[in-house]
XYZ file of C-alpha atoms in Angstrom:
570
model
C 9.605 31.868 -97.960
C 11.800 33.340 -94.889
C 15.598 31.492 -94.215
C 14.185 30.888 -91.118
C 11.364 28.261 -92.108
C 14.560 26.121 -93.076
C 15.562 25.860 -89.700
C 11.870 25.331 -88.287
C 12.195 21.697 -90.398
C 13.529 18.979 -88.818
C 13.201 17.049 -92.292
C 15.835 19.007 -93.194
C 18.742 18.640 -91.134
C 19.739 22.252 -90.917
C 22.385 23.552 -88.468
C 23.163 27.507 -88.674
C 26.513 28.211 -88.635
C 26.558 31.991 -89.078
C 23.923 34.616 -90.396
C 21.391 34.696 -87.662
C 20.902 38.249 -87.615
C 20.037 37.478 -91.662
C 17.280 34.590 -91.439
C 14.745 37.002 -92.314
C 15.804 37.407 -95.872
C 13.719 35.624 -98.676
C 14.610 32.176 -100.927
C 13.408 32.649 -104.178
C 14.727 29.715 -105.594
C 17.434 27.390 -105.004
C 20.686 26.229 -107.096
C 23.355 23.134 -106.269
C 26.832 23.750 -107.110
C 30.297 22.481 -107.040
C 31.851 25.063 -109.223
C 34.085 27.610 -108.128
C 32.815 30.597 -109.660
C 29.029 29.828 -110.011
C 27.742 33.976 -110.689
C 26.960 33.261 -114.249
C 23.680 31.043 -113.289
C 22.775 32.905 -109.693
C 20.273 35.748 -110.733
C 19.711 36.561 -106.382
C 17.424 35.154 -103.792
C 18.938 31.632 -103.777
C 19.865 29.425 -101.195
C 22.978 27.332 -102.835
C 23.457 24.143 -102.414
C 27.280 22.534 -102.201
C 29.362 20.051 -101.577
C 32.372 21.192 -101.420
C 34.231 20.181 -104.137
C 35.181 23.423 -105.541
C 37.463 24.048 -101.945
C 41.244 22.284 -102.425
C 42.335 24.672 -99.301
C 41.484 27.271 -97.248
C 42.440 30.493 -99.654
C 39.557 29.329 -101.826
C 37.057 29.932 -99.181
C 37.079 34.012 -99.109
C 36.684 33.873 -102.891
C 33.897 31.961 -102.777
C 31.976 33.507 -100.303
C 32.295 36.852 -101.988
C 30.892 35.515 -105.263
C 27.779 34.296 -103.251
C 27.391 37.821 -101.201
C 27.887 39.751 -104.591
C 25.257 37.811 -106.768
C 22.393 38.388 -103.816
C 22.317 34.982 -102.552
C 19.764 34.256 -99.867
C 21.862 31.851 -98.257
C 24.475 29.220 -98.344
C 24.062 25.024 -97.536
C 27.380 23.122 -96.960
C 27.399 19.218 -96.964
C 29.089 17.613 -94.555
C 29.353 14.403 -96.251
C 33.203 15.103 -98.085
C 35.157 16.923 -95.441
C 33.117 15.787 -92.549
C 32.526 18.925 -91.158
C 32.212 22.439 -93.166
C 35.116 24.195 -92.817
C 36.110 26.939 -90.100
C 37.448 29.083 -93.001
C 34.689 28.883 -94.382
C 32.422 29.506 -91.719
C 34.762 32.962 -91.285
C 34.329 34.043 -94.851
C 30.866 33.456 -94.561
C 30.715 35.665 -91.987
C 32.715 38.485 -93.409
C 30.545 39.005 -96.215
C 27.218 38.593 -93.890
C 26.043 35.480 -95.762
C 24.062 33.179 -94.262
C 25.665 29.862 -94.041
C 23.971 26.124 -92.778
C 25.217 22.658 -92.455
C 23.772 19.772 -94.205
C 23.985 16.919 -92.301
C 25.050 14.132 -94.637
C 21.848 12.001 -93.976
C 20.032 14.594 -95.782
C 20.194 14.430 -99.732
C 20.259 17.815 -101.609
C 17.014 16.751 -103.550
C 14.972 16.295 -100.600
C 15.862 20.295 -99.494
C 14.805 21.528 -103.173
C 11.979 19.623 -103.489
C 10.940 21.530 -100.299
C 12.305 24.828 -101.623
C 10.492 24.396 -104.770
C 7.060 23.515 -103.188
C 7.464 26.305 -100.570
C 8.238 28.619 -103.149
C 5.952 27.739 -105.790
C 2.917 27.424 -103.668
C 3.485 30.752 -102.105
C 4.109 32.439 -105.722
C 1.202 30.816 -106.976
C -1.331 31.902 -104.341
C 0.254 35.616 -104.801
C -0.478 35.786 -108.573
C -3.880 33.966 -108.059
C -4.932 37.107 -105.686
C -3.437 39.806 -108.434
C -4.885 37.480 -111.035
C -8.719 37.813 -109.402
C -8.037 41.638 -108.978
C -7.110 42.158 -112.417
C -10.076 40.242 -113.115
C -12.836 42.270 -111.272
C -11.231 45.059 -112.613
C -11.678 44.347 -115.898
C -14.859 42.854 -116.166
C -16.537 45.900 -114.273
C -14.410 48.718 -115.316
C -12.036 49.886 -117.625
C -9.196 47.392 -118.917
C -6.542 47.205 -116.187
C -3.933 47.536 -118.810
C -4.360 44.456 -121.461
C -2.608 41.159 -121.908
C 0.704 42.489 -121.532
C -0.048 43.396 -117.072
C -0.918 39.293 -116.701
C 1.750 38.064 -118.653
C 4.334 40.337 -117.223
C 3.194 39.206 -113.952
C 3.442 34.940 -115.071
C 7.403 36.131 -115.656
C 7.879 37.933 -113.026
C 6.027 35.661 -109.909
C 6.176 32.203 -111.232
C 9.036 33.130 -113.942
C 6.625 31.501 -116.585
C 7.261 33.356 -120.214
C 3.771 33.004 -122.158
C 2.907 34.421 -125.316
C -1.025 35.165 -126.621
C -1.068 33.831 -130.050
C -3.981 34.398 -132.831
C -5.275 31.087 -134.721
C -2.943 31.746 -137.555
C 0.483 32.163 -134.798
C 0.813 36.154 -135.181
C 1.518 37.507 -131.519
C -0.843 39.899 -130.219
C 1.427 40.222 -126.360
C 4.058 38.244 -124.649
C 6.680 39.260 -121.852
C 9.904 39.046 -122.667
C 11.739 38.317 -126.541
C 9.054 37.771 -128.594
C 8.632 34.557 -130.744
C 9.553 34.592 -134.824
C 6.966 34.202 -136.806
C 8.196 30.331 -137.677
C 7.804 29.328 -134.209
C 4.189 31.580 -133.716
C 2.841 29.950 -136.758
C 4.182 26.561 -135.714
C 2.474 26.495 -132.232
C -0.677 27.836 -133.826
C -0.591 24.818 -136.242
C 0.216 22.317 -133.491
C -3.000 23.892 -131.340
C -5.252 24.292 -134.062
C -4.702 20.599 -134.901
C -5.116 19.263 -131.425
C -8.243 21.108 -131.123
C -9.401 19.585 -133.698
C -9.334 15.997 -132.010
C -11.473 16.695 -129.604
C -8.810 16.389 -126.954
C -8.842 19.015 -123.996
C -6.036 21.789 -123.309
C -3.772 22.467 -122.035
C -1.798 20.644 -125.346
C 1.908 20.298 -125.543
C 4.082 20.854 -128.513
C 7.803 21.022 -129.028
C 9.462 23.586 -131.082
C 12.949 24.082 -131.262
C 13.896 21.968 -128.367
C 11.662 24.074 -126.607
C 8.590 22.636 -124.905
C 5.205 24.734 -124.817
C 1.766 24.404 -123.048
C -1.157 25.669 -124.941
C -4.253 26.882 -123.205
C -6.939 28.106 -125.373
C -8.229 31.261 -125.112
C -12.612 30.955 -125.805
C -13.849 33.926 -126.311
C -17.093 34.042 -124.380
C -19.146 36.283 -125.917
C -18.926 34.067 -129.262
C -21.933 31.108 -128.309
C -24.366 30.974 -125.716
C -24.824 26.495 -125.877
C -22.762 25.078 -123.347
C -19.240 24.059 -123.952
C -19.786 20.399 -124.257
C -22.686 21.152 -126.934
C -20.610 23.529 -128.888
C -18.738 21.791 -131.919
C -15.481 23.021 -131.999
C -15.754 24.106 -135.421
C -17.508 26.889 -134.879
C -14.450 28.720 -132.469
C -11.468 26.569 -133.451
C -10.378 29.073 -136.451
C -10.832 31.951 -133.836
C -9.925 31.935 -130.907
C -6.791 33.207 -129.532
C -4.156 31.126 -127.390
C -1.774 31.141 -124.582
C 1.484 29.861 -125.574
C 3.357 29.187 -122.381
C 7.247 28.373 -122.525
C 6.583 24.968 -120.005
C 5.495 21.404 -120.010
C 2.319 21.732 -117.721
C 2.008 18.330 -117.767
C 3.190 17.752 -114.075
C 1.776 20.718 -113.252
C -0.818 20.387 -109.725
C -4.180 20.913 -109.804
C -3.760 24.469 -107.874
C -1.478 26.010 -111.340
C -3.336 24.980 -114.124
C -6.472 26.331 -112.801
C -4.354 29.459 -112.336
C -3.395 29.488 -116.024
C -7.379 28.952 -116.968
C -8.060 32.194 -114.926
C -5.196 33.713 -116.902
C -7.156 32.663 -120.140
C -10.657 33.733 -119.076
C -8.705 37.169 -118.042
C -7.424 37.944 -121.330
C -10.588 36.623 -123.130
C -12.561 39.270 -121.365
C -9.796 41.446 -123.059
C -11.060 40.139 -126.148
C -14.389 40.290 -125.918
C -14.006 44.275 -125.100
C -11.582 44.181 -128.423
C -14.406 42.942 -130.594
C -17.127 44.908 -129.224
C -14.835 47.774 -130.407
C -14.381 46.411 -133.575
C -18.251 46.275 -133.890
C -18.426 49.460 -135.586
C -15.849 48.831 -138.696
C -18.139 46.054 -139.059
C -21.641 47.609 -139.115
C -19.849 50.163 -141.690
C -18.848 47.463 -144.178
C -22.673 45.732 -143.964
C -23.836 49.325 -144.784
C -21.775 49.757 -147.843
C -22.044 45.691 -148.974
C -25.923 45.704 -148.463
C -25.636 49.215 -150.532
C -23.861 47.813 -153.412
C -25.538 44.724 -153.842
C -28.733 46.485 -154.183
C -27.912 48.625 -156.806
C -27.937 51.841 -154.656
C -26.921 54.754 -156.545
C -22.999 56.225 -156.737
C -23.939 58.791 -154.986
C -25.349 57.278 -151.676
C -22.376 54.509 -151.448
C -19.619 57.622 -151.762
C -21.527 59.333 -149.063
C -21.018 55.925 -147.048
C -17.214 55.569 -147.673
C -16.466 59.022 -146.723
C -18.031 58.358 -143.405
C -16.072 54.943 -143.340
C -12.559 56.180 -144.261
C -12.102 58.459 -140.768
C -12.689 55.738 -138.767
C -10.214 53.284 -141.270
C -7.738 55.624 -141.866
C -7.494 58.618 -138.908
C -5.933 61.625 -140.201
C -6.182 60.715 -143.630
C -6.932 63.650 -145.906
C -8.306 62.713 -148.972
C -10.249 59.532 -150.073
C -8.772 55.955 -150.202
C -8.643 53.479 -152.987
C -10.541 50.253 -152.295
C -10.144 46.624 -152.680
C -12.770 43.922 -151.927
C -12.083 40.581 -150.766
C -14.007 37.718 -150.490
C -13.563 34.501 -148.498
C -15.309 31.510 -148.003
C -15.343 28.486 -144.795
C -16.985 25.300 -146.084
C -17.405 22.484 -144.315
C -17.817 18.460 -145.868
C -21.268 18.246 -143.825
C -23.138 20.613 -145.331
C -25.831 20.225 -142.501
C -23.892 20.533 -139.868
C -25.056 24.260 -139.118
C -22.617 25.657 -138.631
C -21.686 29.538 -139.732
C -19.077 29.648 -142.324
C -19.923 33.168 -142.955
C -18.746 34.131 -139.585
C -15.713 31.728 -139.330
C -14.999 33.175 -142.407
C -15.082 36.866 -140.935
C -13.228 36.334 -138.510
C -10.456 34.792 -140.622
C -9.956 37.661 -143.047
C -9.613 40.290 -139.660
C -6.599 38.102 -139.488
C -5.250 37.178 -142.115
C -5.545 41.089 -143.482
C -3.641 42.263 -140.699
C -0.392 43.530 -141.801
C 2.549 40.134 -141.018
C 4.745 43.118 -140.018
C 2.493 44.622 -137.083
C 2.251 42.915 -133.637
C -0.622 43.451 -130.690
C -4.106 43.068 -130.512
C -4.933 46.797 -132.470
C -2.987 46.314 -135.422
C -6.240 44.964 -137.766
C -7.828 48.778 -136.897
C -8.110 49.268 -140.486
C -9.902 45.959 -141.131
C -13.528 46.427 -142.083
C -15.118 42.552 -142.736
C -18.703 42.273 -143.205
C -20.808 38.767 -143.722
C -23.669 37.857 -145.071
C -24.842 33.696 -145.521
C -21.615 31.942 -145.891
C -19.739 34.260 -147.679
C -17.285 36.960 -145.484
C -15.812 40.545 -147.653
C -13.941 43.110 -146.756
C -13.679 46.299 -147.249
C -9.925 47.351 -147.111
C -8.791 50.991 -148.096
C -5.226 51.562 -149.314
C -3.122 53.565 -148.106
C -0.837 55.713 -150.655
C 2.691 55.052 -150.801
C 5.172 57.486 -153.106
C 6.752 56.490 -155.800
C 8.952 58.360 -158.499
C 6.694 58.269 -162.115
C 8.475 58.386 -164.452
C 6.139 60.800 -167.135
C 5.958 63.285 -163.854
C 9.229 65.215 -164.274
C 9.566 68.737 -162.288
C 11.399 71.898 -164.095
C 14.671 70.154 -163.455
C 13.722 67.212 -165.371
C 14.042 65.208 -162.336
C 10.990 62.201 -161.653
C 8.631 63.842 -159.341
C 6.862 61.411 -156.185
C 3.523 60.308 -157.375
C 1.419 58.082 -154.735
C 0.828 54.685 -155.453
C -1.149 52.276 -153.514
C 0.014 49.397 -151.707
C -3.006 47.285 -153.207
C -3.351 43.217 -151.809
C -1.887 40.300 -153.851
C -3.518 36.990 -153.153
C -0.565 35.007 -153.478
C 0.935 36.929 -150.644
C -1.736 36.865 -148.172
C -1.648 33.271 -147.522
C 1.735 32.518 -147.258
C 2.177 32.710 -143.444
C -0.989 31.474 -142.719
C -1.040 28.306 -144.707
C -0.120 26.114 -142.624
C -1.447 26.782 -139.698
C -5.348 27.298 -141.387
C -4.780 23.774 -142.960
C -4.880 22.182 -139.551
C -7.459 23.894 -138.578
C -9.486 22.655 -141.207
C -7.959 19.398 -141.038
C -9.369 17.063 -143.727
C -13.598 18.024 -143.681
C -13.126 22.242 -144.240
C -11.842 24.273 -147.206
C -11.062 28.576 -146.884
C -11.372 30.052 -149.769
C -10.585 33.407 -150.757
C -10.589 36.073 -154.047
C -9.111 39.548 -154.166
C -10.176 42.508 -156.647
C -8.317 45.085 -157.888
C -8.322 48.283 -156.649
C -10.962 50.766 -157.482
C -10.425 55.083 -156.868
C -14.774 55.734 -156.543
C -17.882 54.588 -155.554
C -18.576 53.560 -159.081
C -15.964 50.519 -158.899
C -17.248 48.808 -155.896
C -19.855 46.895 -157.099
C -17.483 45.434 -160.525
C -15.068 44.843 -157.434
C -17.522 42.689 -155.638
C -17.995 40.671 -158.759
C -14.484 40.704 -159.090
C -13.914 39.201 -155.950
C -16.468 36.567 -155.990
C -15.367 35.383 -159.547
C -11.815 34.930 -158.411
C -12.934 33.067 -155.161
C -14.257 30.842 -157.093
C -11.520 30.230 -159.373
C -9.690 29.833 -156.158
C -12.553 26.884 -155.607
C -11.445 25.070 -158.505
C -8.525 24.425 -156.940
C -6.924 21.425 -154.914
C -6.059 22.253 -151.483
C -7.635 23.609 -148.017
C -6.467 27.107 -148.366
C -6.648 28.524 -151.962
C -6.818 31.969 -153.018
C -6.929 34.068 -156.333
C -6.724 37.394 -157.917
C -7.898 39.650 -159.943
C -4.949 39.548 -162.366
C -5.703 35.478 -162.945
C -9.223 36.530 -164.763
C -7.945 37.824 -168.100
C -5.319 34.754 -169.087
C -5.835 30.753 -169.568
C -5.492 30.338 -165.572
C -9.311 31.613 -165.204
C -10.124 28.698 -167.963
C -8.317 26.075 -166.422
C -10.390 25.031 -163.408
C -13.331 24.212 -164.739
C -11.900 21.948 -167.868
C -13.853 18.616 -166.628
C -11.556 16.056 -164.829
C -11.845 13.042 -167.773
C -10.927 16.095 -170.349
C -8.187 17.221 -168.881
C -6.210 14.017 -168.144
C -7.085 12.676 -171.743
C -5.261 16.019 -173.351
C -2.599 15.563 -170.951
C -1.855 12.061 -171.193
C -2.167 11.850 -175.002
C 0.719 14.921 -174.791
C 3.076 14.340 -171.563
C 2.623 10.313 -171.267
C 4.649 9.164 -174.140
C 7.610 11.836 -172.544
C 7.309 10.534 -168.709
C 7.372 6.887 -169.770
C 10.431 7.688 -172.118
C 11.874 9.476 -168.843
C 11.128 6.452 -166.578
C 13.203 3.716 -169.265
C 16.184 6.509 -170.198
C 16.415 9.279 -167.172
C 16.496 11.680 -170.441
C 14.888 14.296 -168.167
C 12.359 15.349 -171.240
C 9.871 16.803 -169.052
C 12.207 18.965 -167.410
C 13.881 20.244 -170.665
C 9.836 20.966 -172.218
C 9.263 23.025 -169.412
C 12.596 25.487 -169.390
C 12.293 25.532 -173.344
C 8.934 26.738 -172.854
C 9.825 29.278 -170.278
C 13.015 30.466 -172.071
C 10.265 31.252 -174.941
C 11.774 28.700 -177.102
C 15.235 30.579 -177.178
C 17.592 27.507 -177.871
C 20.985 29.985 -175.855
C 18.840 30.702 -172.991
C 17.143 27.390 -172.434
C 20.574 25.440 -172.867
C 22.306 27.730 -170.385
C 19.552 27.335 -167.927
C 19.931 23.754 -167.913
C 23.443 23.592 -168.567
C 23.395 21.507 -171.433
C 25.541 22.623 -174.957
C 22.966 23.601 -177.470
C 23.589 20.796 -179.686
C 22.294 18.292 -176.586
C 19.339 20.664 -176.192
C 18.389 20.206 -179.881
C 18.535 16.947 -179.691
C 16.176 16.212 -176.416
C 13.753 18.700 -178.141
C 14.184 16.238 -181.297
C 12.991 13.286 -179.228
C 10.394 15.134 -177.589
C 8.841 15.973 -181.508
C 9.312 12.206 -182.325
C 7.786 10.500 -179.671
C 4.558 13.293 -179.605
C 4.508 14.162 -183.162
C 4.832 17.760 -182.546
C 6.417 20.615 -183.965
C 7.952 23.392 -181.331
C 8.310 25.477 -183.394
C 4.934 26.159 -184.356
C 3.120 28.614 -182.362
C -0.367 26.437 -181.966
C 1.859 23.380 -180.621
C 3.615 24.937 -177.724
C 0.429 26.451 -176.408
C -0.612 22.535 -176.340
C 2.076 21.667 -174.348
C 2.363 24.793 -172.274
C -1.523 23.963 -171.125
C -0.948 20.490 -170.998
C 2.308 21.336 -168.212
C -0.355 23.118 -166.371
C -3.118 20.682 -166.187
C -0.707 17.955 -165.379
């Protein structure tokens, strides 16, 4: 809006006291303030708001004013309600620096001029981006992408200073404007919208992080379902679809904003939908080499397969990749509901095997997830990374670089993503997931597969919504574990641990504790005692108790592998 709409408003009580030849500039905002140096919080384009309080005489006038004309201030509004009139040095200073100055008549309360500002403002910003908005929109649904996420966004800071973030289901950012969000605060919001999709309850949802308040607007992507949205259980997106973090409480929002912020979703999910059409192909190249190993194909025909898959995974790479399979699972408690866990579970390991380090909406480029029935694997090829060996000397006797890969660990692929997947799934769905190790040919990929499976559903076994396991946990007692039946398993424990945790509970002797660091420490009596801080001779005599009360020797061989299982069964 113009200065000179102020002065078109009776409402307002405006008189202009100097600046006429300056009415035409714009008000971008407006700011009250009684301090005497106010720069720090004017960013330009204001109209300020005072009362006069920062003026004890007429030298602090020129000071003022010059603040005001050096920060880009639109215009100045003096109340007349403490001095009665605004001053006449003022008024000069004002005029000096060629900054518009009005007079408030003291009828008029500050808050019913920025509630006008603000609507004026806002209304006009707001229709502005909704016109850019619907360009960027025809653009991109009939032509070429008009620049991604990061054009709309930009424009929400820059028009209707709004800072929004697009998060994926698990919190990693794929744009924003500005500073982005840590992963804490990306995961958290993902957690809090995951779960409040889950109710059934319609966006935009509000969460607090931080003593910052967010909006959340989902982000569907509409290429996923052809039912209606009302007939579409929200099971089948909620672990999928992106969302639009926006640094606001759109709760008092009008009508005329939030339907802005809905285009801005149905913008960036066209965005998506292109993005997954792309990612069509790494797809179709996975089925082909999954639907080739499971039949038995021979060597021969699945190498031929990867070496057309590993351009188009790995550009520029020169040689053949290692691979790793992994396998994942999405079960629901209704097993009728219908619903496709074989595609929830795709598109949950595109995610969660994007590299935590990498932002934007191309960094899973080297993800290649087929599905088939309820089961989701991937196909991931490992890059080399070098490494001194230390049998690989050079003439000088110095280690020579040897590649090594950068293979997957399942215990590191869920960490981030925990949380947020847990409230997804809420209390009715389980993800499950296994990881192989590596293989260097054709001729591994179908033991990998196995591999994978197997460890899935060791992973299975296990309490929890989101469990994985690896290929390292199939050749020791952890594999075994899982399936010892329930009634088994809490008889061998209890006849072992019980008499030590009810001793505990009558004597605080901490028996348990001391068990489990003498079994870590290997039995060695020095390193267990300076572990827990105890002198030796106090160690030896907990461990004394704990042989009384079970009847057990630790110092044979046959009856710390009884306790040691019956620690991890507990």
């Amino acid at each position: 809006m113009r200065l000179r709409a102020l002065l078109d408003t009776e409402a307002l009580g405006l008189r202009l006291l100097g600046g006429e030849d300056e009415l035409d500039r714009s008000v971008r905002g407006v700011m009250t303030t009684d301090l005497r140096d106010p720069s720090r919080y004017l960013s330009g384009g204001e109209l300020v708001l005072t009362g006069l309080a920062w003026r004890r005489d007429a030298a602090d006038s020129e000071p003022f004013a010059r603040i005001l004309a050096n920060a880009g201030v639109a215009g100045l509004a003096a109340g007349e309600a403490e001095l009665g009139a605004v001053p006449d040095d003022l008024v000069e200073a004002c005029l000096r620096h060629r900054l518009p100055l009005f007079a408030v008549d003291e009828t008029v309360a500050f808050a019913t001029i920025t509630e006008y500002v603000v609507r004026q403002v806002s209304g006009e910003r707001a229709g502005d981006l909704a016109a850019v908005v619907d360009r960027h929109r025809r653009l991109m649904t009939s032509g070429p992408a008009g620049g991604g996420p990061e054009v709309v966004l930009d424009l929400l800071t820059s028009d209707l200073d709004l800072h929004a973030w697009v998060l994926s289901p698990t919190g990693r950012q794929i744009a924003g404007a500005g500073d982005p969000l840590t992963p804490r605060t990306g995961a958290e919001l993902a957690g809090r919208h995951l779960a409040a999709t889950r109710t059934g309850r319609p966006g935009p949802h509000r969460a607090e992080v931080d003593g910052t308040s967010y909006s959340l607007f989902p982000i569907r992507n509409t290429g996923r379902s052809t039912l209606p949205a009302p007939a579409r259980d929200v099971r089948e997106s909620v672990l999928s679809d992106w969302l639009l973090a926006v640094a606001a409480d759109a709760g008092d929002w009008p009508d005329a904003r939030l339907d802005l912020l809905q285009g801005v979703t149905q913008l960036i999910a066209v965005e998506r939908d292109r993005r997954d059409a792309a990612r069509s192909v790494r797809r179709r190249l996975a089925q082909e080499v999954l639907e080739l190993v499971q039949t038995g194909a021979p060597p021969a025909e699945i190498a031929a397969r990867l070496r057309v898959a590993a351009p188009v995974l790995l550009p520029g790479l020169g040689t053949a990749p290692h691979w790793q399979v992994v396998v994942a699972r999405v079960e629901w408690a209704e097993e009728d509901s219908g619903l496709s866990g074989g595609r929830a579970a795709q598109a949950l390991l595109e995610e969660i095997l994007v590299d935590p380090e990498v932002s934007g909406p191309d960094s899973a480029d080297r993800i290649a997830v087929a599905h088939t029935g309820e089961e989701a694997v991937a196909l991931v090829p490992l890059t080399a990374e070098v490494s001194a060996a230390p049998d690989a000397a050079d003439a000088q006797g110095e280690a020579a670089p040897q590649p090594r890969d950068a293979a997957l660990h399942a215990d590191l692929l869920l960490g981030a993503v925990r949380a947020p997947l847990a409230a997804g799934l809420a209390d009715d769905g389980r993800l499950t997931l296994g990881v192989s190790a590596a293989v260097h040919s054709a001729e591994g990929l179908r033991g990998a597969l196995e591999e994978a499976r197997h460890a899935r559903r060791v992973a299975a076994a296990r309490p929890g919504p989101v469990c994985a396991a690896g290929h390292h946990e199939l050749a020791s007692h952890v594999l075994l574990l899982p399936f010892v039946p329930d009634d088994v398993r809490k008889a061998f424990t209890a006849r072992l641990l019980d008499p030590l945790r009810d001793y505990d509970r009558r004597h605080r002797a901490e028996l348990i504790e001391t068990l489990e660091a003498f079994l870590d420490c290997d039995g060695s009596w020095t390193r267990c005692a300076t572990r827990l801080h105890l002198h030796v001779n106090t160690l030896r005599y907990r461990v004394g108790r704990i042989e009384q009360l079970t009847g057990r020797d630790l110092s044979r061989l046959e009856d710390k592998l009884d306790f040691f299982l019956a620690l991890r069964m507990s």
